[in-house]
XYZ file of C-alpha atoms in Angstrom:
135
model
C -24.115 -5.898 15.732
C -27.119 -7.887 16.351
C -29.475 -5.254 14.923
C -30.976 -5.679 11.534
C -27.965 -5.325 8.856
C -25.281 -5.491 11.833
C -22.132 -7.237 11.060
C -19.481 -8.963 12.918
C -15.856 -9.513 11.764
C -13.661 -11.937 13.700
C -10.039 -12.334 13.079
C -8.425 -14.286 15.877
C -5.732 -16.937 16.481
C -7.055 -20.268 15.685
C -8.019 -22.315 18.625
C -5.867 -25.170 17.411
C -2.829 -22.893 17.645
C -2.854 -23.297 21.509
C -2.421 -26.996 21.148
C 0.660 -26.449 18.884
C 4.308 -26.425 19.864
C 7.479 -26.750 17.785
C 7.153 -30.599 17.814
C 3.480 -30.822 16.898
C 0.546 -31.163 19.433
C 2.109 -30.308 22.702
C 0.090 -27.458 24.168
C -3.405 -27.258 25.570
C -6.035 -29.685 24.700
C -8.306 -28.469 21.833
C -11.310 -29.496 23.587
C -11.167 -27.791 27.128
C -14.059 -28.570 29.472
C -13.078 -25.962 31.994
C -11.436 -22.598 32.010
C -7.661 -22.289 32.402
C -6.409 -20.871 35.768
C -3.115 -18.980 34.806
C -0.654 -17.052 36.855
C -1.114 -13.958 35.207
C -1.089 -12.171 31.792
C 2.147 -11.946 29.890
C 3.120 -9.963 26.830
C 4.773 -12.300 24.567
C 4.083 -10.603 21.314
C 5.982 -7.312 22.036
C 5.603 -4.607 19.244
C 4.060 -7.349 16.776
C 0.626 -6.908 17.940
C 0.565 -3.563 19.885
C 3.045 -1.320 18.312
C 1.231 1.857 19.787
C 1.313 0.566 23.243
C 4.536 -1.094 23.371
C 7.536 0.037 25.423
C 10.873 -1.359 23.721
C 12.739 -1.111 26.975
C 10.326 -3.055 29.137
C 11.161 -6.791 29.407
C 9.357 -9.610 31.056
C 6.204 -7.629 31.629
C 3.667 -9.574 33.664
C 0.502 -8.679 35.615
C 0.735 -10.593 38.957
C -3.285 -10.943 39.230
C -4.576 -14.378 38.413
C -6.218 -14.702 34.998
C -8.697 -17.031 33.682
C -9.000 -18.106 30.055
C -11.160 -20.491 27.994
C -10.934 -21.718 24.586
C -13.900 -22.199 22.045
C -13.479 -24.665 19.018
C -14.171 -23.386 15.630
C -17.499 -25.172 15.720
C -18.596 -23.475 18.976
C -17.556 -19.969 17.431
C -19.531 -20.652 14.311
C -22.577 -22.200 16.221
C -22.801 -19.217 18.371
C -23.071 -16.877 15.558
C -25.757 -19.077 13.877
C -27.513 -19.225 17.244
C -27.505 -15.500 17.377
C -29.468 -15.494 14.137
C -26.714 -14.166 11.878
C -25.905 -15.066 8.528
C -22.356 -16.326 7.879
C -20.845 -14.709 4.904
C -17.167 -15.929 4.974
C -15.076 -18.423 7.049
C -11.363 -18.484 6.546
C -8.482 -20.273 8.016
C -4.852 -18.936 7.523
C -1.393 -20.877 7.807
C 0.222 -17.996 9.714
C -0.293 -15.930 12.781
C -0.168 -12.111 12.649
C 2.466 -10.314 14.677
C 3.395 -13.042 17.206
C 5.661 -16.360 17.388
C 3.302 -18.738 19.058
C 6.069 -21.118 19.844
C 9.866 -21.247 19.377
C 11.123 -22.129 15.921
C 8.377 -20.222 13.841
C 9.390 -19.042 10.467
C 9.111 -15.334 9.910
C 7.061 -14.351 6.889
C 6.699 -10.855 5.246
C 4.140 -8.418 6.997
C 5.125 -9.381 10.598
C 3.583 -13.026 10.099
C 4.837 -16.245 11.378
C 4.195 -19.840 10.207
C 5.176 -23.269 11.247
C 9.007 -24.140 10.855
C 10.130 -25.724 7.700
C 9.491 -29.496 7.327
C 6.413 -29.073 9.707
C 3.029 -29.939 8.222
C 1.046 -26.621 7.796
C -1.666 -26.027 10.236
C -4.302 -23.219 10.783
C -3.010 -20.524 12.987
C -5.554 -17.830 12.440
C -9.290 -18.008 11.825
C -11.616 -15.351 10.283
C -15.319 -15.192 10.121
C -17.756 -12.462 8.636
C -21.447 -12.589 9.517
C -24.407 -10.169 9.058
C -27.484 -10.017 11.167
C -30.812 -10.654 9.216
C -32.358 -7.420 7.776
């Protein structure tokens, strides 16, 4: 994608979404200075995100191996694209998450999307970016 005319299209859960819970900002800090050391990978989305690889009868799927995660802010994501010499064409934020409830109480929308509960201020839950390498 970094070759002349190459393109990157990124659609991901908004980094702020990991800081949210049913009562507002109750999750991980938005600005993390180290990787998260977690017990293992869990499938919390079910068929919402991976309908072709989902077994309806399997519950509480977990991988017991330790996993590490990190979080980039929107500014870090955008700056990494700029630093790679790419030209940003579009940046979008969306008030819903595709295919998964990020926390209890989320409101279902058409198209397997979820948003914050009624009465909760809207927040960005997904982030999109399109960039193209210089010709």
